[in-house]
mmCIF file of C-alpha atoms in Angstrom:
data_model
loop_
_atom_site.group_PDB
_atom_site.id
_atom_site.type_symbol
_atom_site.label_atom_id
_atom_site.label_comp_id
_atom_site.label_asym_id
_atom_site.label_seq_id
_atom_site.Cartn_x
_atom_site.Cartn_y
_atom_site.Cartn_z
ATOM 1 C CA MET A 1 -0.059 -0.022 0.119
ATOM 2 C CA THR A 2 0.961 3.582 -0.508
ATOM 3 C CA ASP A 3 1.951 6.317 1.916
ATOM 4 C CA GLN A 4 -1.520 7.986 0.747
ATOM 5 C CA THR A 5 -3.237 4.965 1.992
ATOM 6 C CA THR A 6 -1.664 5.601 5.324
ATOM 7 C CA GLN A 7 -2.360 9.409 5.399
ATOM 8 C CA THR A 8 -6.081 8.703 4.367
ATOM 9 C CA ALA A 9 -6.469 6.214 7.057
ATOM 10 C CA PHE A 10 -5.037 8.746 9.668
ATOM 11 C CA GLU A 11 -7.426 11.436 8.558
ATOM 12 C CA PHE A 12 -10.384 8.951 8.386
ATOM 13 C CA LEU A 13 -9.648 8.257 12.024
ATOM 14 C CA MET A 14 -9.452 11.903 13.258
ATOM 15 C CA THR A 15 -12.637 12.795 11.248
ATOM 16 C CA GLY A 16 -15.665 13.135 13.323
ATOM 17 C CA ASP A 17 -15.669 11.302 16.512
ATOM 18 C CA HIS A 18 -13.954 8.014 14.971
ATOM 19 C CA GLU A 19 -11.460 8.041 17.332
ATOM 20 C CA LYS A 20 -13.747 7.103 20.038
ATOM 21 C CA LEU A 21 -13.444 3.384 18.565
ATOM 22 C CA ILE A 22 -9.701 3.209 20.156
ATOM 23 C CA TYR A 23 -11.259 4.603 23.493
ATOM 24 C CA SER A 24 -14.132 2.164 23.261
ATOM 25 C CA ALA A 25 -11.724 -0.804 22.706
ATOM 26 C CA ILE A 26 -9.368 0.257 25.465
ATOM 27 C CA SER A 27 -12.132 0.558 27.803
ATOM 28 C CA LYS A 28 -13.468 -2.936 26.588
ATOM 29 C CA LEU A 29 -10.050 -4.067 27.673
ATOM 30 C CA GLY A 30 -10.618 -2.658 31.498
ATOM 31 C CA VAL A 31 -7.915 -0.243 31.082
ATOM 32 C CA PRO A 32 -8.733 2.756 33.029
ATOM 33 C CA LYS A 33 -7.648 6.119 32.005
ATOM 34 C CA ARG A 34 -5.405 6.633 34.817
ATOM 35 C CA HIS A 35 -3.597 3.375 34.016
ATOM 36 C CA PRO A 36 0.350 3.845 33.232
ATOM 37 C CA ASP A 37 -0.316 2.281 29.899
ATOM 38 C CA TYR A 38 -3.341 4.042 28.812
ATOM 39 C CA ASP A 39 -1.455 6.591 26.715
ATOM 40 C CA ASP A 40 0.633 3.639 24.922
ATOM 41 C CA LEU A 41 -2.484 1.857 24.077
ATOM 42 C CA VAL A 42 -4.098 4.902 22.289
ATOM 43 C CA GLN A 43 -1.076 5.416 20.181
ATOM 44 C CA GLU A 44 -0.971 1.352 19.696
ATOM 45 C CA GLY A 45 -4.979 1.796 19.016
ATOM 46 C CA ARG A 46 -3.930 4.493 16.219
ATOM 47 C CA LEU A 47 -1.421 2.331 14.579
ATOM 48 C CA VAL A 48 -3.712 -0.683 14.756
ATOM 49 C CA PHE A 49 -6.372 1.301 13.386
ATOM 50 C CA VAL A 50 -4.381 2.248 10.270
ATOM 51 C CA THR A 51 -3.276 -1.288 9.571
ATOM 52 C CA ILE A 52 -7.164 -2.534 9.585
ATOM 53 C CA PHE A 53 -7.889 0.395 7.232
ATOM 54 C CA ARG A 54 -5.298 -0.856 4.899
ATOM 55 C CA LYS A 55 -6.097 -4.674 5.036
ATOM 56 C CA TYR A 56 -10.035 -4.129 4.680
ATOM 57 C CA PRO A 57 -11.094 -5.774 1.857
ATOM 58 C CA GLN A 58 -13.493 -3.271 0.421
ATOM 59 C CA ASP A 59 -13.006 0.660 0.151
ATOM 60 C CA PRO A 60 -13.482 1.932 3.864
ATOM 61 C CA LEU A 61 -14.847 5.102 2.735
ATOM 62 C CA ALA A 62 -17.454 3.724 0.546
ATOM 63 C CA GLU A 63 -19.226 2.310 3.255
ATOM 64 C CA PRO A 64 -17.857 3.872 6.560
ATOM 65 C CA LYS A 65 -20.413 2.415 8.857
ATOM 66 C CA GLN A 66 -19.784 -1.169 8.002
ATOM 67 C CA PHE A 67 -16.062 -0.375 8.324
ATOM 68 C CA LEU A 68 -16.396 1.012 11.819
ATOM 69 C CA ALA A 69 -18.049 -1.692 12.972
ATOM 70 C CA TYR A 70 -15.457 -3.989 11.695
ATOM 71 C CA ALA A 71 -12.893 -1.794 12.678
ATOM 72 C CA HIS A 72 -13.899 -1.672 16.293
ATOM 73 C CA LYS A 73 -14.070 -5.494 16.733
ATOM 74 C CA ALA A 74 -11.003 -5.937 15.092
ATOM 75 C CA LEU A 75 -9.291 -3.327 17.051
ATOM 76 C CA TYR A 76 -10.348 -4.752 20.444
ATOM 77 C CA ARG A 77 -9.395 -8.317 19.371
ATOM 78 C CA GLN A 78 -5.491 -7.069 18.220
ATOM 79 C CA LEU A 79 -5.130 -4.858 21.420
ATOM 80 C CA LEU A 80 -6.264 -7.831 23.421
ATOM 81 C CA ASN A 81 -4.066 -10.098 21.744
ATOM 82 C CA GLN A 82 -0.996 -7.728 22.351
ATOM 83 C CA ARG A 83 -1.820 -7.489 26.132
ATOM 84 C CA LEU A 84 -1.998 -10.861 26.446
ATOM 85 C CA LYS A 85 1.239 -11.542 24.463
ATOM 86 C CA THR A 86 2.633 -9.113 26.769
ATOM 87 C CA LYS A 87 1.559 -10.611 29.791
ATOM 88 C CA ARG A 88 2.870 -14.001 29.014
ATOM 89 C CA LEU A 89 6.264 -12.349 28.434
ATOM 90 C CA GLN A 90 6.119 -10.672 31.777
ATOM 91 C CA ASP A 91 4.760 -13.970 33.463
ATOM 92 C CA LYS A 92 7.768 -15.772 31.820
ATOM 93 C CA HIS A 93 10.224 -13.235 33.130
ATOM 94 C CA ALA A 94 8.581 -13.318 36.607
ATOM 95 C CA VAL A 95 9.091 -17.141 36.650
ATOM 96 C CA ALA A 96 12.645 -16.874 35.507
ATOM 97 C CA ASP A 97 13.327 -14.268 38.491
ATOM 98 C CA GLU A 98 11.832 -16.629 40.830
ATOM 99 C CA THR A 99 13.993 -19.492 40.011
ATOM 100 C CA ASN A 100 16.822 -17.436 40.234
ATOM 101 C CA GLU A 101 16.215 -16.834 44.069
ATOM 102 C CA ALA A 102 17.536 -19.393 46.708
ATOM 103 C CA GLY A 103 15.448 -22.365 47.315
ATOM 104 C CA THR A 104 12.480 -21.520 44.946
ATOM 105 C CA HIS A 105 14.401 -23.367 42.031
ATOM 106 C CA VAL A 106 13.480 -26.773 43.528
ATOM 107 C CA ASP A 107 9.967 -25.846 44.010
ATOM 108 C CA ALA A 108 9.448 -24.629 40.617
ATOM 109 C CA LEU A 109 11.282 -27.485 39.053
ATOM 110 C CA HIS A 110 9.280 -29.875 41.419
ATOM 111 C CA ASN A 111 5.983 -28.129 40.203
ATOM 112 C CA GLU A 112 7.322 -28.661 36.509
ATOM 113 C CA VAL A 113 7.612 -32.136 36.900
ATOM 114 C CA VAL A 114 4.401 -32.524 38.447
ATOM 115 C CA ASP A 115 2.665 -30.152 35.780
ATOM 116 C CA GLU A 116 4.522 -32.268 33.103
ATOM 117 C CA ALA A 117 3.331 -35.583 34.689
ATOM 118 C CA LEU A 118 -0.466 -34.337 34.608
ATOM 119 C CA LEU A 119 0.216 -32.980 30.889
ATOM 120 C CA ILE A 120 1.362 -36.449 29.926
ATOM 121 C CA GLU A 121 -1.646 -38.342 31.593
ATOM 122 C CA TRP A 122 -4.179 -35.751 29.629
ATOM 123 C CA LEU A 123 -2.661 -36.245 26.509
ATOM 124 C CA GLN A 124 -3.165 -39.739 26.373
ATOM 125 C CA LEU A 125 -6.808 -39.180 26.374
ATOM 126 C CA CYS A 126 -6.713 -36.710 23.324
ATOM 127 C CA ASN A 127 -6.822 -37.257 19.770
ATOM 128 C CA THR A 128 -3.892 -35.207 17.584
ATOM 129 C CA ASN A 129 -5.847 -32.079 17.421
ATOM 130 C CA GLU A 130 -6.778 -32.035 21.371
ATOM 131 C CA GLN A 131 -2.955 -32.637 21.823
ATOM 132 C CA ARG A 132 -1.964 -29.763 19.638
ATOM 133 C CA PHE A 133 -4.420 -27.270 21.843
ATOM 134 C CA LEU A 134 -3.341 -28.791 25.111
ATOM 135 C CA ILE A 135 0.297 -28.551 24.334
ATOM 136 C CA GLY A 136 0.089 -25.105 22.886
ATOM 137 C CA SER A 137 -2.184 -23.801 25.619
ATOM 138 C CA VAL A 138 -0.774 -25.237 28.547
ATOM 139 C CA ARG A 139 2.837 -25.787 27.819
ATOM 140 C CA ASP A 140 3.721 -22.934 25.614
ATOM 141 C CA ARG A 141 1.208 -20.745 27.003
ATOM 142 C CA MET A 142 -0.296 -19.584 23.373
ATOM 143 C CA THR A 143 -3.695 -18.041 22.507
ATOM 144 C CA PRO A 144 -5.861 -19.564 20.116
ATOM 145 C CA THR A 145 -4.828 -17.447 17.520
ATOM 146 C CA GLU A 146 -1.249 -18.199 18.053
ATOM 147 C CA ILE A 147 -2.013 -21.853 18.059
ATOM 148 C CA ALA A 148 -4.207 -21.723 14.839
ATOM 149 C CA GLU A 149 -1.367 -19.855 13.226
ATOM 150 C CA ARG A 150 1.261 -22.497 13.909
ATOM 151 C CA TRP A 151 -1.023 -25.366 12.788
ATOM 152 C CA GLY A 152 -2.514 -23.218 10.016
ATOM 153 C CA VAL A 153 -5.897 -23.833 10.540
ATOM 154 C CA SER A 154 -8.849 -21.379 11.528
ATOM 155 C CA ARG A 155 -9.438 -20.025 15.079
ATOM 156 C CA GLN A 156 -12.915 -21.984 14.954
ATOM 157 C CA ALA A 157 -10.862 -25.024 14.403
ATOM 158 C CA VAL A 158 -8.685 -24.401 17.544
ATOM 159 C CA TYR A 159 -11.826 -23.784 19.649
ATOM 160 C CA LYS A 160 -13.512 -27.113 18.469
ATOM 161 C CA TRP A 161 -10.137 -28.902 19.748
ATOM 162 C CA ARG A 162 -10.744 -27.010 22.817
ATOM 163 C CA SER A 163 -14.190 -27.931 23.049
ATOM 164 C CA GLY A 164 -13.606 -31.646 22.490
ATOM 165 C CA LEU A 165 -10.698 -31.576 25.094
ATOM 166 C CA ARG A 166 -13.145 -29.802 27.748
ATOM 167 C CA LYS A 167 -15.672 -32.792 27.268
ATOM 168 C CA LYS A 168 -13.261 -35.298 27.637
ATOM 169 C CA LEU A 169 -11.794 -33.675 30.817
ATOM 170 C CA ALA A 170 -15.277 -33.408 32.170
ATOM 171 C CA ASN A 171 -15.870 -37.028 31.993
ATOM 172 C CA VAL A 172 -12.626 -37.983 33.494
ATOM 173 C CA LEU A 173 -13.296 -35.498 36.104
ATOM 174 C CA GLY A 174 -16.722 -36.792 36.671
ATOM 175 C CA ASP A 175 -18.217 -33.377 35.687
ATOM 176 C CA ASN A 176 -20.942 -34.231 33.353
ATOM 177 C CA ASP A 177 -23.282 -31.351 33.781
#
C-alpha cells in the first residue's frame, strides 16, 4: 500500500468521532484512563486502526458504518492479543526471576515435573488436534490465535479442539453437567 493510504487512514480516524473506537476498545479491555499504559495503548490503537484500514477488503470510505463496526471489533481483538502476549512475556520473566532466588528453583522444578506428568496423562486421552491445543495452551502458553497460526488452521478449528478436550476432561473429572 502507498503512503497516501496511510495518510487517508489517519485522516479518516481523526474525522468526526471515529477516534472514539480506540477509547471504546481500550475501555472494553478494562484499562482505566489513569492506568500507566493508557496513553501507550491509545497510540498503539491508532497504529492498529491504520493497519485495519489498509487491510480492509473493500474501500472503507465507500461504506464507513460497516467499516467502523468491523474496525471496532478488530481493534479490540488485536489490542487484547497484544496485551495477552505482553502478559505472557512478563509471566515468563517473573518465573525466571523466581527460579533465580535461593530455594525456589527446587520448588519450581518440582511443580514443573508434576505439571508435565499431569500433561502427559491428559495427552493420552486426546486425539492429535486436542493434543495440539493442550500443548500449545498449557505448555507453550499460546492463545488460540497463535495455535491456529502454528498449525495453519482457523481459530474456529482451535475452539473445536478445545471443546472436545473440555468434554473429555469433564468425563474424567466426573463433571458431566
